[in-house]
Short mmCIF file of N, CA and C and ligand atoms in Angstrom, two decimals:
data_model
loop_
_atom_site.label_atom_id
_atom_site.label_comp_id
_atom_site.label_asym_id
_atom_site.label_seq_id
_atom_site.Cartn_x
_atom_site.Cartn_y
_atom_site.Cartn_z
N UNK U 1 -12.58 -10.15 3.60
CA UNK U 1 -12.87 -9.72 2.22
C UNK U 1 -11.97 -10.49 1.26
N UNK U 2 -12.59 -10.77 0.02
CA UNK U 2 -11.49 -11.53 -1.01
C UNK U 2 -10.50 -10.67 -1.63
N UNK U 3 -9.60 -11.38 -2.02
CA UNK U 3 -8.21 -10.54 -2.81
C UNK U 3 -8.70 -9.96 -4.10
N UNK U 4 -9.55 -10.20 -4.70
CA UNK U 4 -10.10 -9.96 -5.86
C UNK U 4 -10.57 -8.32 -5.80
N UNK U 5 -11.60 -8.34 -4.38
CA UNK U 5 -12.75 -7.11 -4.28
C UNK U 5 -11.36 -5.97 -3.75
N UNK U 6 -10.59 -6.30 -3.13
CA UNK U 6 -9.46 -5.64 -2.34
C UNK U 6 -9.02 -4.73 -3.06
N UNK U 7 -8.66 -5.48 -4.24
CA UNK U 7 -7.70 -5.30 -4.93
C UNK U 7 -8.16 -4.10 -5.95
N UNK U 8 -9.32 -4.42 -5.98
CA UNK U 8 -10.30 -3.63 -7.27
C UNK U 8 -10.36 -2.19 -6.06
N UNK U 9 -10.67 -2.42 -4.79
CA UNK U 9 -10.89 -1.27 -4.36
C UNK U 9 -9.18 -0.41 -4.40
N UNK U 10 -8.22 -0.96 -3.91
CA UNK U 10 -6.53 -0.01 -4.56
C UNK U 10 -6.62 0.57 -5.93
N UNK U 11 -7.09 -0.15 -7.16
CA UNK U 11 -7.08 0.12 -8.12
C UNK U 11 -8.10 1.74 -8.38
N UNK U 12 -9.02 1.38 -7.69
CA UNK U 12 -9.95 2.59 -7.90
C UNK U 12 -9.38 3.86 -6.95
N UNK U 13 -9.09 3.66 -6.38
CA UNK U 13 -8.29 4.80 -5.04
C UNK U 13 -7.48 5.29 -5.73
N UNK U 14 -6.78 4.77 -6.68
CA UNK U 14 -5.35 4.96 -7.12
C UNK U 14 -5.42 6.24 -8.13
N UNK U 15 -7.32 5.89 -8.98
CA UNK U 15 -7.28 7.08 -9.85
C UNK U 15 -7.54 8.16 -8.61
N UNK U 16 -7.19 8.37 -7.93
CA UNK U 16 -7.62 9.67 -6.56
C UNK U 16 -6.14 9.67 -6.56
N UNK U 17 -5.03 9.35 -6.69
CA UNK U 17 -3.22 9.50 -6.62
C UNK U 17 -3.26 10.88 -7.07
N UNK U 18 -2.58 12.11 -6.33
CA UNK U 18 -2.31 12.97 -6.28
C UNK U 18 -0.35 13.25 -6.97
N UNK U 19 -0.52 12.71 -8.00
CA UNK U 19 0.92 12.89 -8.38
C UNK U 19 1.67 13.33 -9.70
N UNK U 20 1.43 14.93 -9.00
CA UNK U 20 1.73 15.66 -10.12
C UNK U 20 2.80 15.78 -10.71
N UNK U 21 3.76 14.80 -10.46
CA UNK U 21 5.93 14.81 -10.69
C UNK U 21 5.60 13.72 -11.01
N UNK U 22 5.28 12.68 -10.96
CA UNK U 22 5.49 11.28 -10.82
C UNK U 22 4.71 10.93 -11.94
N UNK U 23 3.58 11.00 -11.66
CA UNK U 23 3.02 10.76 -12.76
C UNK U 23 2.41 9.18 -12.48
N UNK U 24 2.88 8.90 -11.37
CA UNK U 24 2.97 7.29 -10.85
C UNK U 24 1.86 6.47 -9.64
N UNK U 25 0.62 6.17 -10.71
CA UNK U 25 -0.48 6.67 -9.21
C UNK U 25 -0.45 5.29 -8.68
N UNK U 26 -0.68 4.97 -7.11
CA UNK U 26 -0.48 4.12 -6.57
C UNK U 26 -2.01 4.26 -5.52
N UNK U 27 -2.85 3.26 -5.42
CA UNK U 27 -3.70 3.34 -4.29
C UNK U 27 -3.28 1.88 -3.40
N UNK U 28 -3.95 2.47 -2.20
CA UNK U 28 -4.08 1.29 -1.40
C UNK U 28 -5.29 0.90 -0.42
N UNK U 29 -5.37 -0.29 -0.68
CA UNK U 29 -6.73 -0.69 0.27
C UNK U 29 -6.68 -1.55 1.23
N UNK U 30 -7.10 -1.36 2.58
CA UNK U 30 -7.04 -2.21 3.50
C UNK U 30 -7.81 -2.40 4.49
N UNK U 31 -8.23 -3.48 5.26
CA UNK U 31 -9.25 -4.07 6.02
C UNK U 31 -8.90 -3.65 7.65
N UNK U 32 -9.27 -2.92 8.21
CA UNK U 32 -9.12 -3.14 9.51
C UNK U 32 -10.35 -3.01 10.36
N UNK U 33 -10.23 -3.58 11.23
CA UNK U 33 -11.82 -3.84 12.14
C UNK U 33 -12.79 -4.30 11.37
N UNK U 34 -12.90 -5.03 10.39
CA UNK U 34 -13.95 -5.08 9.23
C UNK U 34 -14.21 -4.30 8.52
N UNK U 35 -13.54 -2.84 8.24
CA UNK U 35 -13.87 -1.54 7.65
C UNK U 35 -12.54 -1.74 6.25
N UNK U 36 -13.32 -1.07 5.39
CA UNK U 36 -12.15 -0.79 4.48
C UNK U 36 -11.57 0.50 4.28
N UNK U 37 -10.47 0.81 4.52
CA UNK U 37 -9.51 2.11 3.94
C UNK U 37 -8.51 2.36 3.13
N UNK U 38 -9.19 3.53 2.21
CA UNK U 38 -8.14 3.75 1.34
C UNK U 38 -7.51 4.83 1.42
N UNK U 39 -6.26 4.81 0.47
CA UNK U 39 -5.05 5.51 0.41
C UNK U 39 -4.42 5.85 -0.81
N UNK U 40 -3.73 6.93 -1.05
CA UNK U 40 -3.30 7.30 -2.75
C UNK U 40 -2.18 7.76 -1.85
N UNK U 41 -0.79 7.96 -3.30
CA UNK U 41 0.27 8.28 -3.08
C UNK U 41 -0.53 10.25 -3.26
N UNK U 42 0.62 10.56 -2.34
CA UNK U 42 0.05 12.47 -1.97
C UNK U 42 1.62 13.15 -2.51
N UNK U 43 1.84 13.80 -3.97
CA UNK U 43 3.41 14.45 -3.75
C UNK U 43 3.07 15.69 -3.40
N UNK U 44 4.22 16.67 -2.89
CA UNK U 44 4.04 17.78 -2.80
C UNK U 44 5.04 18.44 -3.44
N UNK U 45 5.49 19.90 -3.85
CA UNK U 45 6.77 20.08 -4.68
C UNK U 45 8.19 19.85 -3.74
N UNK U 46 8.20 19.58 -2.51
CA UNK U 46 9.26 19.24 -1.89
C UNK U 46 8.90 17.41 -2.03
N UNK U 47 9.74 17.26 -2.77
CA UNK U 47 9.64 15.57 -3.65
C UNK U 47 9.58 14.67 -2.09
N UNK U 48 10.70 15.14 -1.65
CA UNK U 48 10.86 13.80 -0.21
C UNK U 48 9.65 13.70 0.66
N UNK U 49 8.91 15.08 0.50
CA UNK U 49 7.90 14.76 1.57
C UNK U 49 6.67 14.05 1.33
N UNK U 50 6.77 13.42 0.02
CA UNK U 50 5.43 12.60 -0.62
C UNK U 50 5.28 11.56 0.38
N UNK U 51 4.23 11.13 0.40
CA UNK U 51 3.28 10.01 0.94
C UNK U 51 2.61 9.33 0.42
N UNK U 52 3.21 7.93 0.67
CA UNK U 52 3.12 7.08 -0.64
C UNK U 52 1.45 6.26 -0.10
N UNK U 53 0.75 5.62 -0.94
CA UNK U 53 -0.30 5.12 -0.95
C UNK U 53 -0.78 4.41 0.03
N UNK U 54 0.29 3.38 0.74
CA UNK U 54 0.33 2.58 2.21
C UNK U 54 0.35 3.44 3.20
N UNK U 55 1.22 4.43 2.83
CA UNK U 55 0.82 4.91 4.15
C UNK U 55 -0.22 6.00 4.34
N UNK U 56 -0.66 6.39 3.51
CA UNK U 56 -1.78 6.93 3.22
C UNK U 56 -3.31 6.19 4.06
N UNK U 57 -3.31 4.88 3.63
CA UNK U 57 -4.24 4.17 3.92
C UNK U 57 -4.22 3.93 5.43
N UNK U 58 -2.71 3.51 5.98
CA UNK U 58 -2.66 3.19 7.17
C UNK U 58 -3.46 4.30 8.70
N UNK U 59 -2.86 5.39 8.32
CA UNK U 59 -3.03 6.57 8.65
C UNK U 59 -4.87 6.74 8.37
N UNK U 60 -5.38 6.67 7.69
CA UNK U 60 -6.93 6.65 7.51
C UNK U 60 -7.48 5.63 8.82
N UNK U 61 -6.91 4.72 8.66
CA UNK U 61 -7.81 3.52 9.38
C UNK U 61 -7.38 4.05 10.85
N UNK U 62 -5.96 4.33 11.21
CA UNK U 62 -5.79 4.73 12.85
C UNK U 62 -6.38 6.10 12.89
N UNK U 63 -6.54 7.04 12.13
CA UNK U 63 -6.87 7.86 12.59
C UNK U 63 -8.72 7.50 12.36
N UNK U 64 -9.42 6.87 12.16
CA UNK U 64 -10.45 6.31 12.42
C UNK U 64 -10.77 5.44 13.83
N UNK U 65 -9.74 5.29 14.37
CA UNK U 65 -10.14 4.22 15.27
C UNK U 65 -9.44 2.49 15.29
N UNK U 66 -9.37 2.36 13.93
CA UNK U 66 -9.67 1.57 13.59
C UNK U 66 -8.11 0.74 13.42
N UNK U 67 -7.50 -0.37 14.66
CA UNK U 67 -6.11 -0.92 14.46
C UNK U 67 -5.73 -2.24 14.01
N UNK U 68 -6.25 -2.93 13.94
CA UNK U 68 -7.04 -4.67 13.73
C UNK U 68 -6.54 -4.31 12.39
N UNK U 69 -5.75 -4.39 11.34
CA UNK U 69 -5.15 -4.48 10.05
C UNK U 69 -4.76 -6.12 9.54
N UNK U 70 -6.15 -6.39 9.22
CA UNK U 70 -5.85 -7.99 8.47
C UNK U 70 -5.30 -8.04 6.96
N UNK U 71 -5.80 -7.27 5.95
CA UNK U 71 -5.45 -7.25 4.52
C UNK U 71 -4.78 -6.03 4.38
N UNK U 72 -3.71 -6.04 3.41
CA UNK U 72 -3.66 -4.89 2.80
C UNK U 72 -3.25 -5.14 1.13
N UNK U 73 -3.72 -4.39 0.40
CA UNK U 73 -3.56 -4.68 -1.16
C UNK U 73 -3.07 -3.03 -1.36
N UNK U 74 -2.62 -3.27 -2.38
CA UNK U 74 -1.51 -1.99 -3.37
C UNK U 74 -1.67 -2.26 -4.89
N UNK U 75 -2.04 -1.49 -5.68
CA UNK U 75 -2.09 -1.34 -7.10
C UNK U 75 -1.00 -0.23 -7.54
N UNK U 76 -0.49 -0.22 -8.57
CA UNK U 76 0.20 0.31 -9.33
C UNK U 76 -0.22 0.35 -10.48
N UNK U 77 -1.22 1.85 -10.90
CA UNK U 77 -2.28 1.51 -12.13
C UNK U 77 -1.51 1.66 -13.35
N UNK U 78 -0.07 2.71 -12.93
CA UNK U 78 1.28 2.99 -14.06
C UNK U 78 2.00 2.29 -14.43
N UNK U 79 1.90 0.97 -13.88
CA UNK U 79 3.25 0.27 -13.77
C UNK U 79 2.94 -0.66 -14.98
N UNK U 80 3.51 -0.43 -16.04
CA UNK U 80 3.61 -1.48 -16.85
C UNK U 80 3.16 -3.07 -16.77
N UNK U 81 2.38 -3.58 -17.45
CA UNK U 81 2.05 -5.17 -17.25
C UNK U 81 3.22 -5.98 -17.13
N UNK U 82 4.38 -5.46 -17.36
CA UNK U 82 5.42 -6.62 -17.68
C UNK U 82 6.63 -6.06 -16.52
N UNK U 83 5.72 -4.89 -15.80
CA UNK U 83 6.79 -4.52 -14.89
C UNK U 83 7.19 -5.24 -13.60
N UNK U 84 8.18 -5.62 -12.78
CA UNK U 84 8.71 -6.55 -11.89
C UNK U 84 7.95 -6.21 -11.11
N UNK U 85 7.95 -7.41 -9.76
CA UNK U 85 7.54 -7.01 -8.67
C UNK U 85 7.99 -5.93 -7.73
N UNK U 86 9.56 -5.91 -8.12
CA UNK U 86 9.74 -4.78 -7.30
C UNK U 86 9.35 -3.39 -7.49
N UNK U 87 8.62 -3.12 -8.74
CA UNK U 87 8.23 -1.93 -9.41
C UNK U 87 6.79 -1.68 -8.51
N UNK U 88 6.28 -2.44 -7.74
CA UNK U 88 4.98 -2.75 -6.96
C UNK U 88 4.59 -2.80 -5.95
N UNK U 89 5.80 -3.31 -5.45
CA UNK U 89 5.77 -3.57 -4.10
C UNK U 89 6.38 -2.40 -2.87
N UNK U 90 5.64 -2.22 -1.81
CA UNK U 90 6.14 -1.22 -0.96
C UNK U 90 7.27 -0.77 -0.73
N UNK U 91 7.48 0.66 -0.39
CA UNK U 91 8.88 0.87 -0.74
C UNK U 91 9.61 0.75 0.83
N UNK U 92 10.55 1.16 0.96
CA UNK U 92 11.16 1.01 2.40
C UNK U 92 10.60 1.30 3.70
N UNK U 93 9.82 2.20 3.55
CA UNK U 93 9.29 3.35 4.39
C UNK U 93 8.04 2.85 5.01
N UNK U 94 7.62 2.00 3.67
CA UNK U 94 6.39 1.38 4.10
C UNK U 94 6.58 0.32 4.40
N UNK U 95 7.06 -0.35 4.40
CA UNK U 95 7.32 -1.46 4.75
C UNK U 95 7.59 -1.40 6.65
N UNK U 96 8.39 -0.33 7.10
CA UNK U 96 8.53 -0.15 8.16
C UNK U 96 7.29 0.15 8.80
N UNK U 97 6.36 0.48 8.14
CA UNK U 97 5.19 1.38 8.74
C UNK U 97 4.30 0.35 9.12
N UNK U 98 3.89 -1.12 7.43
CA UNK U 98 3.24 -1.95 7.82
C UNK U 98 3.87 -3.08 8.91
N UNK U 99 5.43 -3.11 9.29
CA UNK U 99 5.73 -3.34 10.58
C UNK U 99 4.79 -3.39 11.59
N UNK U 100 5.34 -2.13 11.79
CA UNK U 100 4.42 -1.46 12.41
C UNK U 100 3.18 -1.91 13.08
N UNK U 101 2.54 -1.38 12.60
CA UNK U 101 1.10 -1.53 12.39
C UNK U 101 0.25 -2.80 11.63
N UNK U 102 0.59 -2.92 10.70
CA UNK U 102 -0.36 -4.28 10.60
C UNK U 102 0.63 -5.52 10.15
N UNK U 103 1.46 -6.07 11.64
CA UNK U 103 2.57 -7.34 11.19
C UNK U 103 1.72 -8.61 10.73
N UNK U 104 0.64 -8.71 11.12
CA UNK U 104 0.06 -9.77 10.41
C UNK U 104 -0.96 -10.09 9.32
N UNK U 105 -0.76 -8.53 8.53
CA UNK U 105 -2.06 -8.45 7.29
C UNK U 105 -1.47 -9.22 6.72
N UNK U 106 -2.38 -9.60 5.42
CA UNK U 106 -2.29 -10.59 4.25
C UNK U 106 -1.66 -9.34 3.17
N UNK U 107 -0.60 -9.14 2.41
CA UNK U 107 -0.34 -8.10 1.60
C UNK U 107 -0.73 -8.41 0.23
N UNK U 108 -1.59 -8.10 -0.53
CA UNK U 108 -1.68 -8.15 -2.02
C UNK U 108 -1.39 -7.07 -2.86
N UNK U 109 -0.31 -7.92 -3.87
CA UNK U 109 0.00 -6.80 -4.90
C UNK U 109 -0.46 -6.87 -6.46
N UNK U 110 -1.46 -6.45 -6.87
CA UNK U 110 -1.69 -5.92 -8.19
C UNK U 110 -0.90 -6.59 -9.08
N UNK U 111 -1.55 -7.40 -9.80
CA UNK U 111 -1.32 -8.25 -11.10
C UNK U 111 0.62 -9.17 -10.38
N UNK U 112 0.19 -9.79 -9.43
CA UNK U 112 1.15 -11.12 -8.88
C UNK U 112 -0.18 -11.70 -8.00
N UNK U 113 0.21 -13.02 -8.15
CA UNK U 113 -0.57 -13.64 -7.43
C UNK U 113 -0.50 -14.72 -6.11
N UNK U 114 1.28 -14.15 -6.19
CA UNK U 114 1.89 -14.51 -4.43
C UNK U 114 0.82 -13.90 -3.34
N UNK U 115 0.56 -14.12 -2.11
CA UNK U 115 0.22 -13.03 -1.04
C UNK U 115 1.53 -13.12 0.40
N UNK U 116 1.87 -12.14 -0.04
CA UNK U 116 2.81 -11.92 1.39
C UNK U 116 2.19 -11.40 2.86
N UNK U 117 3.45 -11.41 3.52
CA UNK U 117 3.05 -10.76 5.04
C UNK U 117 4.28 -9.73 4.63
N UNK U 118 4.32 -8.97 5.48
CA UNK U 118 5.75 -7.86 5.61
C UNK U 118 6.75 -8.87 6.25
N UNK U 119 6.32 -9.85 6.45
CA UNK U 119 7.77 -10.94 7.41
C UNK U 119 8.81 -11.24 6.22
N UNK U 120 7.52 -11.56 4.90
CA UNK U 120 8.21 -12.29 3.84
C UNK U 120 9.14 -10.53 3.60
N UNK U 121 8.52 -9.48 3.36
CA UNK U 121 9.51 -8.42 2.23
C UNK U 121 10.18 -7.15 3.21
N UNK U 122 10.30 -7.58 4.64
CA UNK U 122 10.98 -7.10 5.70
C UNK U 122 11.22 -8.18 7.01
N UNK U 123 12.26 -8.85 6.82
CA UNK U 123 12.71 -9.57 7.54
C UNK U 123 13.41 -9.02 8.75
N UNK U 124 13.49 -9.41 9.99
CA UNK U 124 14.27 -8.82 10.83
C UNK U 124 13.68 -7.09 11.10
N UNK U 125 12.83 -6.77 10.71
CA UNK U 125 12.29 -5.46 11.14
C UNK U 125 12.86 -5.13 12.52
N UNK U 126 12.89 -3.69 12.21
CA UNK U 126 13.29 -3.12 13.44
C UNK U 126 11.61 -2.69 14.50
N UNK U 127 11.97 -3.05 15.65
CA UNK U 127 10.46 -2.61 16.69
C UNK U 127 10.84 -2.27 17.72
N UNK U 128 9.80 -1.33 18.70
CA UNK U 128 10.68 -1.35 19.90
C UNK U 128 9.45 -2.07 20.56
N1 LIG Y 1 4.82 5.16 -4.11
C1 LIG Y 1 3.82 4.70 -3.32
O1 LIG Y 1 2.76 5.32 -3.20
N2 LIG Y 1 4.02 3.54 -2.65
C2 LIG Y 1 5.20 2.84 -2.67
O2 LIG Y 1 5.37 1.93 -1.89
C3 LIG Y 1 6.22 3.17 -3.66
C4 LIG Y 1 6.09 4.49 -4.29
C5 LIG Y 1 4.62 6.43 -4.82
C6 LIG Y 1 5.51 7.53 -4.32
C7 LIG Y 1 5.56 8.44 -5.52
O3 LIG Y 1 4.44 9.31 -5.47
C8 LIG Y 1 5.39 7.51 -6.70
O4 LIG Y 1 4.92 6.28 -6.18
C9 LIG Y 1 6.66 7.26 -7.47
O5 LIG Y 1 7.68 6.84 -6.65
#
């Protein structure tokens, strides 16, 4: 799938962001087995236990079946136009997760037009 259509599909997921503290909606979209799945950040009133948009998505596609994770794209529909990449990009947690699970997707992030792997924005990952 192109980075373009990907990307549009995070963006639309994102108005589905469940974030009633935050205020900060995040979707995510990603390709696995040829299927696309999406994901929204989920808070709950115990703040730590939110679930942010990646992993949201990830969790859709395995619990589908579905492990083959070639793309993954992330929108940040809150995030200011002029806001950094790091305001965008996965947070720690996820980053471990797309470890994980999809070490060799293509990562796209919402208004940059780098494409990473998790190699580039988690180096040295921990695996067993
Ligand atoms: N969030 C994500 O969904 N993905 C990330 O990688 C970073 C942060 C969410 C969590 C919380 O609901 C909101 O963004 C603000 O941190």
């Amino acid at each position: 799938m192109d980075r373009t259509t990907l990307l549009a599909h995070a963006r639309s997921a994102a108005l589905r962001a469940h974030c009633p503290y935050s205020h900060f909606r995040v979707g995510a979209a990603l390709v696995a087995d040829g299927q696309v799945f999406e994901g929204v950040n989920i808070e709950i009133s115990s703040f730590g236990l939110t679930l942010c948009a990646e992993r949201s998505a990830l969790a859709a596609a395995l619990s589908n079946g579905s492990h083959t994770i070639t793309q993954v794209a992330v929108a940040c529909i809150d995030a200011p136009p002029e806001a950094p990449l790091g305001q965008r990009t996965p947070c720690g947690a996820c980053r471990q997760w797309l470890a994980d699970l999809a070490p060799d997707a293509l990562l796209y992030i919402d208004g940059f037009e780098q494409v990473f792997t998790i190699r580039d924005l988690l180096p040295h990952a921990f695996g067993l």
